[in-house]
Amino acid sequence: MTQEQLAETLGVTFAAVSKWETGRGMPNMESLQLMAEFFGVTVDELLRAEEIITITGTGDFTVGGDSRKSNSIFNNELEKQGGDIHFTMRNMRDILLADDLTIVNFEGTLTESTYVPPEKRENQFLFSAPPEYAAMLSENGVEAAALANNHVMDHGEEAYQDTQNALRDAGLVVSTGEEVAVVEVKGVKIALLSYLCIDRYDQLWDRVPADIAAAKAEDPIVIVNFHWGNEKDYSPTETQIMLGRGAVDAGADLVIGHHSHRINPIEEYKGKYICYSLGNFSFAGNTRPDDMDTYIFQQRFRVYPDGVVENEGFRIIPCSISSQEEVNDFKPTLKDAQGAQDGNALAEALAPEQAPAEAQNADAAVVELIAPQYTKIQASAEVDGMSITVFASGMSNPVI
């Protein structure tokens, strides 16, 4: 039903309906009763049914160490922090507790096993942590974990099951490459799908759209996590762009990407957002990464009684993966006012000069960067015909 049809049905002006649908007004009781009758619900159900849901996505969450090595940079920092495993989320907790659902890419294992599969023995990095470290997430505002990446099998199938069990026992919802997770938020079901793509695109072209379409038929909101792209690249490949857009075409409401350890562009495609890479979040693989920029992505969805979902806007909260400038202490931290002075560098990361021809899009994509005490900064870039504007403006609370 269009706004014009609803206005005619209710006997009110088009302007009044426009105000209701943008949250700037409230229909009177007679109009509410007519709308409730139209939807086949009571007025109370109608008022309760329309929900605003805020969902947060972060990049890679990698903690613990390499069981093959006697020294662990993460354990060294943990000792400095008095053994408090929650130090990693100390600066993020309030933000993540204020939303409705936070999803992280958990990249590693939660296991006591030290077994290393033959195919992993020459790898530079393997990650494992005790199962109780799952509380780092569950007690600090994280409700869901994507578990389809190239480190979940670092210690074999048994450790992979240990990791799932640890996360679920801590209260998290887990989406894997084999299993769709469904979480209910404010009475609205949200499907979470996760895929490891980097070496298996040929297996996903038909599977991903079918999985998404099946999930969308059951659940109003569908969020897809892709572990894809090339490490240390600031731009998506043409393959990523094709798969990301295909996910939206199949019904995905939001696409979240990771693996490159770098910020990648955000594309608005058919009214949906594709975050090609959020970068790292808490990353125990290196004490001095050459790029410590990251961001938190937050999107609001408005869900109507009939299951229709609308985009209510999004925000980006710029962060560093460390609370220190010169060394990585594994504590993601909001960028401060001084960090805002380098807004152009972040703009270049979000809109790199070199992007595949497939990234062409005539519509403007707008990326909002919000953080406390930021001065207003604006930077624009043209990416093969796709205009991307990045700006930061001051506000007291960075959470939607």
mmCIF file of C-alpha atoms in Angstrom:
data_model
loop_
_atom_site.group_PDB
_atom_site.id
_atom_site.type_symbol
_atom_site.label_atom_id
_atom_site.label_comp_id
_atom_site.label_asym_id
_atom_site.label_seq_id
_atom_site.Cartn_x
_atom_site.Cartn_y
_atom_site.Cartn_z
ATOM 1 C CA MET A 1 0.000 0.000 0.000
ATOM 2 C CA THR A 2 1.400 3.397 -0.993
ATOM 3 C CA GLN A 3 1.304 6.495 1.200
ATOM 4 C CA GLU A 4 -1.357 7.967 -1.104
ATOM 5 C CA GLN A 5 -3.547 4.845 -0.800
ATOM 6 C CA LEU A 6 -3.159 4.762 2.978
ATOM 7 C CA ALA A 7 -4.084 8.453 3.209
ATOM 8 C CA GLU A 8 -7.193 7.854 1.097
ATOM 9 C CA THR A 9 -8.190 4.801 3.165
ATOM 10 C CA LEU A 10 -7.842 6.701 6.431
ATOM 11 C CA GLY A 11 -9.362 9.938 5.164
ATOM 12 C CA VAL A 12 -6.324 12.012 6.087
ATOM 13 C CA THR A 13 -3.831 14.077 4.146
ATOM 14 C CA PHE A 14 -0.829 12.675 2.363
ATOM 15 C CA ALA A 15 1.370 14.953 4.514
ATOM 16 C CA ALA A 16 0.044 13.341 7.706
ATOM 17 C CA VAL A 17 0.853 9.850 6.489
ATOM 18 C CA SER A 18 4.316 10.986 5.423
ATOM 19 C CA LYS A 19 4.938 12.246 8.957
ATOM 20 C CA TRP A 20 3.815 8.959 10.515
ATOM 21 C CA GLU A 21 6.048 6.883 8.239
ATOM 22 C CA THR A 22 9.104 8.985 9.091
ATOM 23 C CA GLY A 23 8.398 8.900 12.808
ATOM 24 C CA ARG A 24 7.561 12.622 13.043
ATOM 25 C CA GLY A 25 3.952 12.308 14.091
ATOM 26 C CA MET A 26 1.346 10.000 15.586
ATOM 27 C CA PRO A 27 -2.004 9.095 14.004
ATOM 28 C CA ASN A 28 -5.133 9.583 16.104
ATOM 29 C CA MET A 29 -7.015 6.651 17.633
ATOM 30 C CA GLU A 30 -9.560 6.431 14.821
ATOM 31 C CA SER A 31 -6.768 6.165 12.248
ATOM 32 C CA LEU A 32 -4.948 3.615 14.381
ATOM 33 C CA GLN A 33 -8.100 1.489 14.551
ATOM 34 C CA LEU A 34 -8.468 1.614 10.767
ATOM 35 C CA MET A 35 -4.834 0.626 10.278
ATOM 36 C CA ALA A 36 -5.134 -2.192 12.807
ATOM 37 C CA GLU A 37 -8.224 -3.496 11.002
ATOM 38 C CA PHE A 38 -6.373 -3.338 7.697
ATOM 39 C CA PHE A 39 -3.447 -5.406 9.087
ATOM 40 C CA GLY A 40 -5.739 -7.767 10.984
ATOM 41 C CA VAL A 41 -4.332 -6.929 14.427
ATOM 42 C CA THR A 42 -5.407 -4.976 17.509
ATOM 43 C CA VAL A 43 -4.297 -1.388 18.089
ATOM 44 C CA ASP A 44 -2.027 -2.561 20.905
ATOM 45 C CA GLU A 45 -0.454 -5.146 18.617
ATOM 46 C CA LEU A 46 -0.046 -2.523 15.909
ATOM 47 C CA LEU A 47 1.774 -0.149 18.236
ATOM 48 C CA ARG A 48 3.975 -2.919 19.594
ATOM 49 C CA ALA A 49 4.675 -4.534 16.250
ATOM 50 C CA GLU A 50 6.576 -1.719 14.557
ATOM 51 C CA GLU A 51 10.118 -1.989 15.871
ATOM 52 C CA ILE A 52 13.368 -0.125 15.426
ATOM 53 C CA ILE A 53 16.324 -2.501 15.618
ATOM 54 C CA THR A 54 19.949 -1.356 15.780
ATOM 55 C CA ILE A 55 22.553 -3.857 14.592
ATOM 56 C CA THR A 56 26.312 -3.469 14.993
ATOM 57 C CA GLY A 57 29.038 -5.164 12.974
ATOM 58 C CA THR A 58 32.755 -5.297 13.761
ATOM 59 C CA GLY A 59 35.825 -6.716 12.082
ATOM 60 C CA ASP A 60 38.077 -9.597 13.094
ATOM 61 C CA PHE A 61 38.162 -10.593 16.760
ATOM 62 C CA THR A 62 41.317 -12.650 17.287
ATOM 63 C CA VAL A 63 42.647 -13.344 20.774
ATOM 64 C CA GLY A 64 45.010 -15.812 22.435
ATOM 65 C CA GLY A 65 48.214 -17.120 20.955
ATOM 66 C CA ASP A 66 49.976 -19.773 18.907
ATOM 67 C CA SER A 67 50.310 -23.077 20.782
ATOM 68 C CA ARG A 68 53.517 -23.839 18.834
ATOM 69 C CA LYS A 69 55.302 -20.902 20.468
ATOM 70 C CA SER A 70 56.459 -20.546 24.058
ATOM 71 C CA ASN A 71 55.822 -16.800 24.133
ATOM 72 C CA SER A 72 52.462 -15.129 23.507
ATOM 73 C CA ILE A 73 52.170 -11.396 22.881
ATOM 74 C CA PHE A 74 48.547 -11.580 23.965
ATOM 75 C CA ASN A 75 49.364 -13.311 27.247
ATOM 76 C CA ASN A 76 52.080 -10.738 27.914
ATOM 77 C CA GLU A 77 49.525 -7.950 27.600
ATOM 78 C CA LEU A 78 47.006 -9.916 29.645
ATOM 79 C CA GLU A 79 49.549 -10.094 32.462
ATOM 80 C CA LYS A 80 50.028 -6.316 32.289
ATOM 81 C CA GLN A 81 46.242 -5.976 32.608
ATOM 82 C CA GLY A 82 46.193 -7.968 35.841
ATOM 83 C CA GLY A 83 44.799 -11.096 34.226
ATOM 84 C CA ASP A 84 41.472 -9.418 33.406
ATOM 85 C CA ILE A 85 40.378 -11.040 30.133
ATOM 86 C CA HIS A 86 37.822 -8.288 29.587
ATOM 87 C CA PHE A 87 40.535 -5.698 28.958
ATOM 88 C CA THR A 88 40.092 -6.155 25.197
ATOM 89 C CA MET A 89 36.559 -4.732 25.340
ATOM 90 C CA ARG A 90 37.073 -2.139 28.033
ATOM 91 C CA ASN A 91 36.722 0.784 25.638
ATOM 92 C CA MET A 92 33.946 -0.760 23.526
ATOM 93 C CA ARG A 93 31.591 -2.239 26.111
ATOM 94 C CA ASP A 94 29.235 0.713 26.555
ATOM 95 C CA ILE A 95 28.764 1.107 22.810
ATOM 96 C CA LEU A 96 28.025 -2.559 22.231
ATOM 97 C CA LEU A 97 25.639 -2.811 25.176
ATOM 98 C CA ALA A 98 23.576 0.084 23.823
ATOM 99 C CA ASP A 99 22.471 -1.591 20.580
ATOM 100 C CA ASP A 100 20.137 -4.525 19.969
ATOM 101 C CA LEU A 101 22.525 -6.986 18.321
ATOM 102 C CA THR A 102 26.305 -7.018 17.860
ATOM 103 C CA ILE A 103 27.975 -9.425 15.430
ATOM 104 C CA VAL A 104 31.733 -10.101 15.365
ATOM 105 C CA ASN A 105 33.861 -12.221 13.096
ATOM 106 C CA PHE A 106 35.498 -14.589 15.584
ATOM 107 C CA GLU A 107 38.736 -15.603 13.898
ATOM 108 C CA GLY A 108 40.511 -18.305 15.869
ATOM 109 C CA THR A 109 39.687 -21.182 18.181
ATOM 110 C CA LEU A 110 38.543 -21.617 21.769
ATOM 111 C CA THR A 111 40.057 -24.936 22.807
ATOM 112 C CA GLU A 112 42.606 -26.626 25.018
ATOM 113 C CA SER A 113 43.776 -28.753 22.100
ATOM 114 C CA THR A 114 47.282 -28.246 20.717
ATOM 115 C CA TYR A 115 46.780 -30.578 17.759
ATOM 116 C CA VAL A 116 47.764 -28.994 14.453
ATOM 117 C CA PRO A 117 46.432 -30.553 11.225
ATOM 118 C CA PRO A 118 49.091 -31.401 8.624
ATOM 119 C CA GLU A 119 47.814 -28.749 6.210
ATOM 120 C CA LYS A 120 48.233 -26.056 8.889
ATOM 121 C CA ARG A 121 51.731 -26.919 10.158
ATOM 122 C CA GLU A 122 53.548 -24.487 7.873
ATOM 123 C CA ASN A 123 51.166 -21.584 8.520
ATOM 124 C CA GLN A 124 52.709 -18.421 9.907
ATOM 125 C CA PHE A 125 49.788 -17.809 12.271
ATOM 126 C CA LEU A 126 47.636 -20.182 14.312
ATOM 127 C CA PHE A 127 45.284 -18.876 16.967
ATOM 128 C CA SER A 128 43.839 -20.518 20.059
ATOM 129 C CA ALA A 129 42.574 -19.376 23.446
ATOM 130 C CA PRO A 130 40.962 -21.091 26.452
ATOM 131 C CA PRO A 131 37.211 -21.740 26.054
ATOM 132 C CA GLU A 132 36.410 -19.392 28.945
ATOM 133 C CA TYR A 133 37.608 -16.483 26.797
ATOM 134 C CA ALA A 134 34.187 -16.586 25.126
ATOM 135 C CA ALA A 135 33.069 -14.441 28.076
ATOM 136 C CA MET A 136 35.061 -11.562 26.556
ATOM 137 C CA LEU A 137 32.246 -11.325 24.048
ATOM 138 C CA SER A 138 29.120 -12.366 25.920
ATOM 139 C CA GLU A 139 29.799 -10.133 28.924
ATOM 140 C CA ASN A 140 30.635 -7.084 26.864
ATOM 141 C CA GLY A 141 27.682 -6.634 24.562
ATOM 142 C CA VAL A 142 28.346 -9.148 21.772
ATOM 143 C CA GLU A 143 25.442 -11.474 21.028
ATOM 144 C CA ALA A 144 26.478 -13.204 17.799
ATOM 145 C CA ALA A 145 29.613 -14.565 16.153
ATOM 146 C CA ALA A 146 30.340 -15.378 12.530
ATOM 147 C CA LEU A 147 32.460 -18.507 12.435
ATOM 148 C CA ALA A 148 33.353 -19.039 8.791
ATOM 149 C CA ASN A 149 36.942 -17.974 8.214
ATOM 150 C CA ASN A 150 40.406 -19.375 7.549
ATOM 151 C CA HIS A 151 41.425 -19.745 11.226
ATOM 152 C CA VAL A 152 38.516 -21.670 12.755
ATOM 153 C CA MET A 153 40.172 -24.939 11.670
ATOM 154 C CA ASP A 154 43.644 -24.043 12.993
ATOM 155 C CA HIS A 155 43.487 -26.976 15.414
ATOM 156 C CA GLY A 156 41.251 -29.339 13.503
ATOM 157 C CA GLU A 157 37.623 -30.409 13.537
ATOM 158 C CA GLU A 158 37.455 -31.218 17.255
ATOM 159 C CA ALA A 159 38.754 -27.776 18.197
ATOM 160 C CA TYR A 160 36.277 -26.243 15.765
ATOM 161 C CA GLN A 161 33.469 -27.958 17.677
ATOM 162 C CA ASP A 162 35.043 -26.835 20.969
ATOM 163 C CA THR A 163 34.900 -23.253 19.700
ATOM 164 C CA GLN A 164 31.247 -23.465 18.741
ATOM 165 C CA ASN A 165 30.380 -25.038 22.081
ATOM 166 C CA ALA A 166 32.273 -22.394 24.036
ATOM 167 C CA LEU A 167 30.555 -19.546 22.240
ATOM 168 C CA ARG A 168 27.102 -21.079 22.541
ATOM 169 C CA ASP A 169 27.634 -21.995 26.190
ATOM 170 C CA ALA A 170 28.492 -18.335 26.810
ATOM 171 C CA GLY A 171 25.149 -17.351 25.289
ATOM 172 C CA LEU A 172 26.172 -16.300 21.788
ATOM 173 C CA VAL A 173 24.362 -17.193 18.602
ATOM 174 C CA VAL A 174 26.816 -18.727 16.130
ATOM 175 C CA SER A 175 26.565 -18.795 12.340
ATOM 176 C CA THR A 176 28.931 -21.150 10.561
ATOM 177 C CA GLY A 177 29.615 -22.102 6.990
ATOM 178 C CA GLU A 178 27.316 -25.065 7.522
ATOM 179 C CA GLU A 179 24.545 -23.593 9.644
ATOM 180 C CA VAL A 180 22.295 -20.552 9.462
ATOM 181 C CA ALA A 181 21.759 -18.917 12.847
ATOM 182 C CA VAL A 182 18.480 -17.253 13.748
ATOM 183 C CA VAL A 183 18.233 -14.792 16.624
ATOM 184 C CA GLU A 184 15.063 -13.063 17.801
ATOM 185 C CA VAL A 185 15.341 -9.376 18.693
ATOM 186 C CA LYS A 186 12.288 -7.466 19.929
ATOM 187 C CA GLY A 187 10.117 -10.214 18.504
ATOM 188 C CA VAL A 188 11.743 -9.953 15.058
ATOM 189 C CA LYS A 189 13.658 -12.929 13.679
ATOM 190 C CA ILE A 190 17.055 -12.181 12.150
ATOM 191 C CA ALA A 191 18.899 -14.754 10.039
ATOM 192 C CA LEU A 192 22.701 -14.731 10.122
ATOM 193 C CA LEU A 193 24.617 -16.451 7.324
ATOM 194 C CA SER A 194 28.409 -16.752 7.106
ATOM 195 C CA TYR A 195 30.673 -17.930 4.300
ATOM 196 C CA LEU A 196 34.398 -18.521 3.845
ATOM 197 C CA CYS A 197 34.989 -17.387 0.285
ATOM 198 C CA ILE A 198 38.703 -16.853 -0.294
ATOM 199 C CA ASP A 199 39.378 -20.217 -1.939
ATOM 200 C CA ARG A 200 35.917 -21.502 -2.780
ATOM 201 C CA TYR A 201 33.932 -18.982 -4.809
ATOM 202 C CA ASP A 202 33.089 -21.652 -7.342
ATOM 203 C CA GLN A 203 31.105 -23.475 -4.647
ATOM 204 C CA LEU A 204 29.124 -20.375 -3.662
ATOM 205 C CA TRP A 205 27.651 -18.792 -6.790
ATOM 206 C CA ASP A 206 24.520 -20.943 -6.684
ATOM 207 C CA ARG A 207 24.510 -21.817 -2.992
ATOM 208 C CA VAL A 208 24.609 -18.297 -1.527
ATOM 209 C CA PRO A 209 21.559 -16.896 -3.366
ATOM 210 C CA ALA A 210 19.571 -20.065 -2.602
ATOM 211 C CA ASP A 211 20.496 -19.919 1.101
ATOM 212 C CA ILE A 212 19.615 -16.236 1.350
ATOM 213 C CA ALA A 213 16.309 -16.619 -0.465
ATOM 214 C CA ALA A 214 15.338 -19.488 1.833
ATOM 215 C CA ALA A 215 16.244 -17.458 4.920
ATOM 216 C CA LYS A 216 14.386 -14.381 3.674
ATOM 217 C CA ALA A 217 11.241 -16.442 3.158
ATOM 218 C CA GLU A 218 11.253 -17.211 6.891
ATOM 219 C CA ASP A 219 12.900 -14.218 8.568
ATOM 220 C CA PRO A 220 12.332 -10.479 7.986
ATOM 221 C CA ILE A 221 16.014 -9.481 8.319
ATOM 222 C CA VAL A 222 18.880 -11.375 6.698
ATOM 223 C CA ILE A 223 22.506 -10.462 7.408
ATOM 224 C CA VAL A 224 25.349 -12.094 5.493
ATOM 225 C CA ASN A 225 29.005 -12.260 6.555
ATOM 226 C CA PHE A 226 31.605 -12.935 3.869
ATOM 227 C CA HIS A 227 35.241 -13.775 4.647
ATOM 228 C CA TRP A 228 36.727 -12.756 1.332
ATOM 229 C CA GLY A 229 39.202 -10.680 -0.636
ATOM 230 C CA ASN A 230 42.965 -10.327 -0.445
ATOM 231 C CA GLU A 231 44.929 -9.602 2.697
ATOM 232 C CA LYS A 232 46.115 -5.988 3.031
ATOM 233 C CA ASP A 233 44.046 -4.848 0.038
ATOM 234 C CA TYR A 234 41.995 -1.664 0.382
ATOM 235 C CA SER A 235 39.643 -2.472 -2.493
ATOM 236 C CA PRO A 236 37.275 -5.353 -3.207
ATOM 237 C CA THR A 237 37.897 -7.563 -6.203
ATOM 238 C CA GLU A 238 35.415 -7.844 -9.054
ATOM 239 C CA THR A 239 34.506 -11.284 -7.698
ATOM 240 C CA GLN A 240 33.637 -9.820 -4.300
ATOM 241 C CA ILE A 241 31.509 -7.134 -5.879
ATOM 242 C CA MET A 242 29.589 -9.692 -7.928
ATOM 243 C CA LEU A 243 28.979 -11.927 -4.902
ATOM 244 C CA GLY A 244 28.050 -9.035 -2.612
ATOM 245 C CA ARG A 245 25.542 -7.619 -5.065
ATOM 246 C CA GLY A 246 24.208 -11.096 -5.740
ATOM 247 C CA ALA A 247 23.568 -11.489 -2.013
ATOM 248 C CA VAL A 248 21.498 -8.297 -2.015
ATOM 249 C CA ASP A 249 19.647 -9.399 -5.145
ATOM 250 C CA ALA A 250 18.737 -12.626 -3.326
ATOM 251 C CA GLY A 251 17.334 -10.772 -0.309
ATOM 252 C CA ALA A 252 20.191 -9.839 2.035
ATOM 253 C CA ASP A 253 19.472 -6.710 4.066
ATOM 254 C CA LEU A 254 23.108 -6.124 5.034
ATOM 255 C CA VAL A 255 26.419 -7.599 3.879
ATOM 256 C CA ILE A 256 29.444 -7.505 6.211
ATOM 257 C CA GLY A 257 32.892 -8.409 4.920
ATOM 258 C CA HIS A 258 36.259 -9.155 6.490
ATOM 259 C CA HIS A 259 39.624 -10.880 5.937
ATOM 260 C CA SER A 260 41.771 -8.150 4.359
ATOM 261 C CA HIS A 261 42.720 -6.634 7.771
ATOM 262 C CA ARG A 262 42.086 -3.293 6.077
ATOM 263 C CA ILE A 263 39.166 -0.902 5.742
ATOM 264 C CA ASN A 264 37.433 -1.329 2.374
ATOM 265 C CA PRO A 265 34.681 0.752 0.716
ATOM 266 C CA ILE A 266 31.032 0.616 1.652
ATOM 267 C CA GLU A 267 28.671 0.377 -1.297
ATOM 268 C CA GLU A 268 25.012 1.303 -1.301
ATOM 269 C CA TYR A 269 23.374 -1.099 -3.736
ATOM 270 C CA LYS A 270 19.615 -1.127 -4.298
ATOM 271 C CA GLY A 271 19.105 0.579 -0.953
ATOM 272 C CA LYS A 272 21.211 -1.978 0.959
ATOM 273 C CA TYR A 273 24.751 -1.659 2.282
ATOM 274 C CA ILE A 274 27.719 -3.848 1.419
ATOM 275 C CA CYS A 275 30.633 -3.324 3.826
ATOM 276 C CA TYR A 276 33.447 -4.903 1.883
ATOM 277 C CA SER A 277 35.755 -5.021 4.913
ATOM 278 C CA LEU A 278 35.582 -3.631 8.435
ATOM 279 C CA GLY A 279 39.270 -4.402 9.033
ATOM 280 C CA ASN A 280 40.537 -5.829 12.299
ATOM 281 C CA PHE A 281 38.805 -5.225 15.629
ATOM 282 C CA SER A 282 40.849 -6.874 18.372
ATOM 283 C CA PHE A 283 43.790 -8.538 16.668
ATOM 284 C CA ALA A 284 46.390 -10.570 18.572
ATOM 285 C CA GLY A 285 48.472 -11.470 15.539
ATOM 286 C CA ASN A 286 50.912 -8.574 15.614
ATOM 287 C CA THR A 287 52.184 -6.009 18.113
ATOM 288 C CA ARG A 288 52.858 -3.427 15.405
ATOM 289 C CA PRO A 289 50.427 -3.757 12.482
ATOM 290 C CA ASP A 290 51.177 -1.224 9.765
ATOM 291 C CA ASP A 291 47.525 -0.138 9.717
ATOM 292 C CA MET A 292 45.543 0.044 12.953
ATOM 293 C CA ASP A 293 42.438 1.812 11.590
ATOM 294 C CA THR A 294 39.081 0.130 11.928
ATOM 295 C CA TYR A 295 35.458 1.088 12.390
ATOM 296 C CA ILE A 296 32.220 -0.109 13.907
ATOM 297 C CA PHE A 297 29.281 -0.237 11.505
ATOM 298 C CA GLN A 298 25.794 0.329 12.936
ATOM 299 C CA GLN A 299 22.537 0.158 10.996
ATOM 300 C CA ARG A 300 18.980 0.762 12.049
ATOM 301 C CA PHE A 301 16.086 -1.210 10.591
ATOM 302 C CA ARG A 302 12.398 -0.349 10.905
ATOM 303 C CA VAL A 303 10.246 -3.481 10.862
ATOM 304 C CA TYR A 304 6.510 -3.152 10.181
ATOM 305 C CA PRO A 305 3.696 -5.476 11.308
ATOM 306 C CA ASP A 306 3.517 -7.145 7.896
ATOM 307 C CA GLY A 307 7.238 -7.986 7.974
ATOM 308 C CA VAL A 308 8.339 -5.170 5.665
ATOM 309 C CA VAL A 309 11.831 -3.957 6.572
ATOM 310 C CA GLU A 310 13.084 -0.461 5.851
ATOM 311 C CA ASN A 311 16.520 1.083 6.162
ATOM 312 C CA GLU A 312 16.497 3.721 8.915
ATOM 313 C CA GLY A 313 20.059 4.885 8.362
ATOM 314 C CA PHE A 314 23.519 3.880 9.484
ATOM 315 C CA ARG A 315 26.562 5.182 11.276
ATOM 316 C CA ILE A 316 30.241 4.444 11.292
ATOM 317 C CA ILE A 317 32.245 4.862 14.475
ATOM 318 C CA PRO A 318 35.949 5.237 13.619
ATOM 319 C CA CYS A 319 38.280 3.347 15.934
ATOM 320 C CA SER A 320 41.819 2.121 16.306
ATOM 321 C CA ILE A 321 42.492 -1.517 17.130
ATOM 322 C CA SER A 322 44.699 -0.273 19.969
ATOM 323 C CA SER A 323 44.505 2.308 22.739
ATOM 324 C CA GLN A 324 48.136 3.203 21.996
ATOM 325 C CA GLU A 325 49.488 4.808 18.845
ATOM 326 C CA GLU A 326 52.813 3.013 18.552
ATOM 327 C CA VAL A 327 51.969 -0.499 19.701
ATOM 328 C CA ASN A 328 48.988 -2.834 19.488
ATOM 329 C CA ASP A 329 47.557 -3.562 22.933
ATOM 330 C CA PHE A 330 44.505 -5.411 21.518
ATOM 331 C CA LYS A 331 42.071 -2.837 22.972
ATOM 332 C CA PRO A 332 39.914 -1.316 20.212
ATOM 333 C CA THR A 333 39.421 2.345 21.062
ATOM 334 C CA LEU A 334 37.400 5.227 19.679
ATOM 335 C CA LYS A 335 39.351 7.739 17.644
ATOM 336 C CA ASP A 336 39.786 10.930 19.655
ATOM 337 C CA ALA A 337 39.624 14.559 18.529
ATOM 338 C CA GLN A 338 43.261 14.478 17.477
ATOM 339 C CA GLY A 339 42.669 11.376 15.411
ATOM 340 C CA ALA A 340 39.914 13.223 13.587
ATOM 341 C CA GLN A 341 42.487 15.567 12.132
ATOM 342 C CA ASP A 342 43.469 12.788 9.756
ATOM 343 C CA GLY A 343 39.994 12.353 8.326
ATOM 344 C CA ASN A 344 41.268 12.472 4.763
ATOM 345 C CA ALA A 345 43.382 9.367 5.333
ATOM 346 C CA LEU A 346 40.306 7.467 6.473
ATOM 347 C CA ALA A 347 38.401 8.796 3.479
ATOM 348 C CA GLU A 348 41.075 7.434 1.159
ATOM 349 C CA ALA A 349 40.818 4.055 2.840
ATOM 350 C CA LEU A 350 37.048 4.018 2.455
ATOM 351 C CA ALA A 351 37.224 5.253 -1.126
ATOM 352 C CA PRO A 352 40.533 4.092 -2.631
ATOM 353 C CA GLU A 353 41.586 5.636 -5.923
ATOM 354 C CA GLN A 354 41.842 2.268 -7.599
ATOM 355 C CA ALA A 355 38.664 0.211 -7.716
ATOM 356 C CA PRO A 356 37.519 -2.424 -10.212
ATOM 357 C CA ALA A 357 35.432 -1.276 -13.145
ATOM 358 C CA GLU A 358 32.584 -3.411 -11.807
ATOM 359 C CA ALA A 359 32.312 -0.973 -8.879
ATOM 360 C CA GLN A 360 30.755 1.678 -11.115
ATOM 361 C CA ASN A 361 27.553 3.084 -9.675
ATOM 362 C CA ALA A 362 25.858 6.277 -10.765
ATOM 363 C CA ASP A 363 24.198 6.822 -7.413
ATOM 364 C CA ALA A 364 26.044 8.653 -4.657
ATOM 365 C CA ALA A 365 27.010 6.607 -1.628
ATOM 366 C CA VAL A 366 27.292 8.542 1.630
ATOM 367 C CA VAL A 367 29.359 7.311 4.545
ATOM 368 C CA GLU A 368 28.901 8.991 7.933
ATOM 369 C CA LEU A 369 31.742 8.927 10.415
ATOM 370 C CA ILE A 370 30.640 9.711 13.940
ATOM 371 C CA ALA A 371 32.798 9.844 17.058
ATOM 372 C CA PRO A 372 32.913 11.942 20.237
ATOM 373 C CA GLN A 373 34.458 15.419 19.996
ATOM 374 C CA TYR A 374 35.135 15.157 16.293
ATOM 375 C CA THR A 375 35.449 18.430 14.462
ATOM 376 C CA LYS A 376 33.578 18.562 11.181
ATOM 377 C CA ILE A 377 35.679 17.054 8.404
ATOM 378 C CA GLN A 378 34.567 16.246 4.907
ATOM 379 C CA ALA A 379 36.373 14.476 2.127
ATOM 380 C CA SER A 380 35.061 13.234 -1.193
ATOM 381 C CA ALA A 381 36.423 10.869 -3.756
ATOM 382 C CA GLU A 382 35.335 9.654 -7.161
ATOM 383 C CA VAL A 383 35.707 5.889 -7.513
ATOM 384 C CA ASP A 384 35.170 4.935 -11.149
ATOM 385 C CA GLY A 385 31.939 6.899 -11.301
ATOM 386 C CA MET A 386 30.831 6.133 -7.717
ATOM 387 C CA SER A 387 30.842 9.306 -5.636
ATOM 388 C CA ILE A 388 31.663 8.606 -1.995
ATOM 389 C CA THR A 389 31.548 11.328 0.636
ATOM 390 C CA VAL A 390 33.051 10.810 4.058
ATOM 391 C CA PHE A 391 32.453 13.252 6.881
ATOM 392 C CA ALA A 392 32.695 13.469 10.653
ATOM 393 C CA SER A 393 30.729 15.769 12.913
ATOM 394 C CA GLY A 394 30.668 16.273 16.660
ATOM 395 C CA MET A 395 28.120 14.579 18.888
ATOM 396 C CA SER A 396 27.996 13.561 22.530
ATOM 397 C CA ASN A 397 27.088 9.920 21.998
ATOM 398 C CA PRO A 398 28.295 7.887 19.025
ATOM 399 C CA VAL A 399 25.670 5.185 19.452
ATOM 400 C CA ILE A 400 22.448 5.314 17.439
#
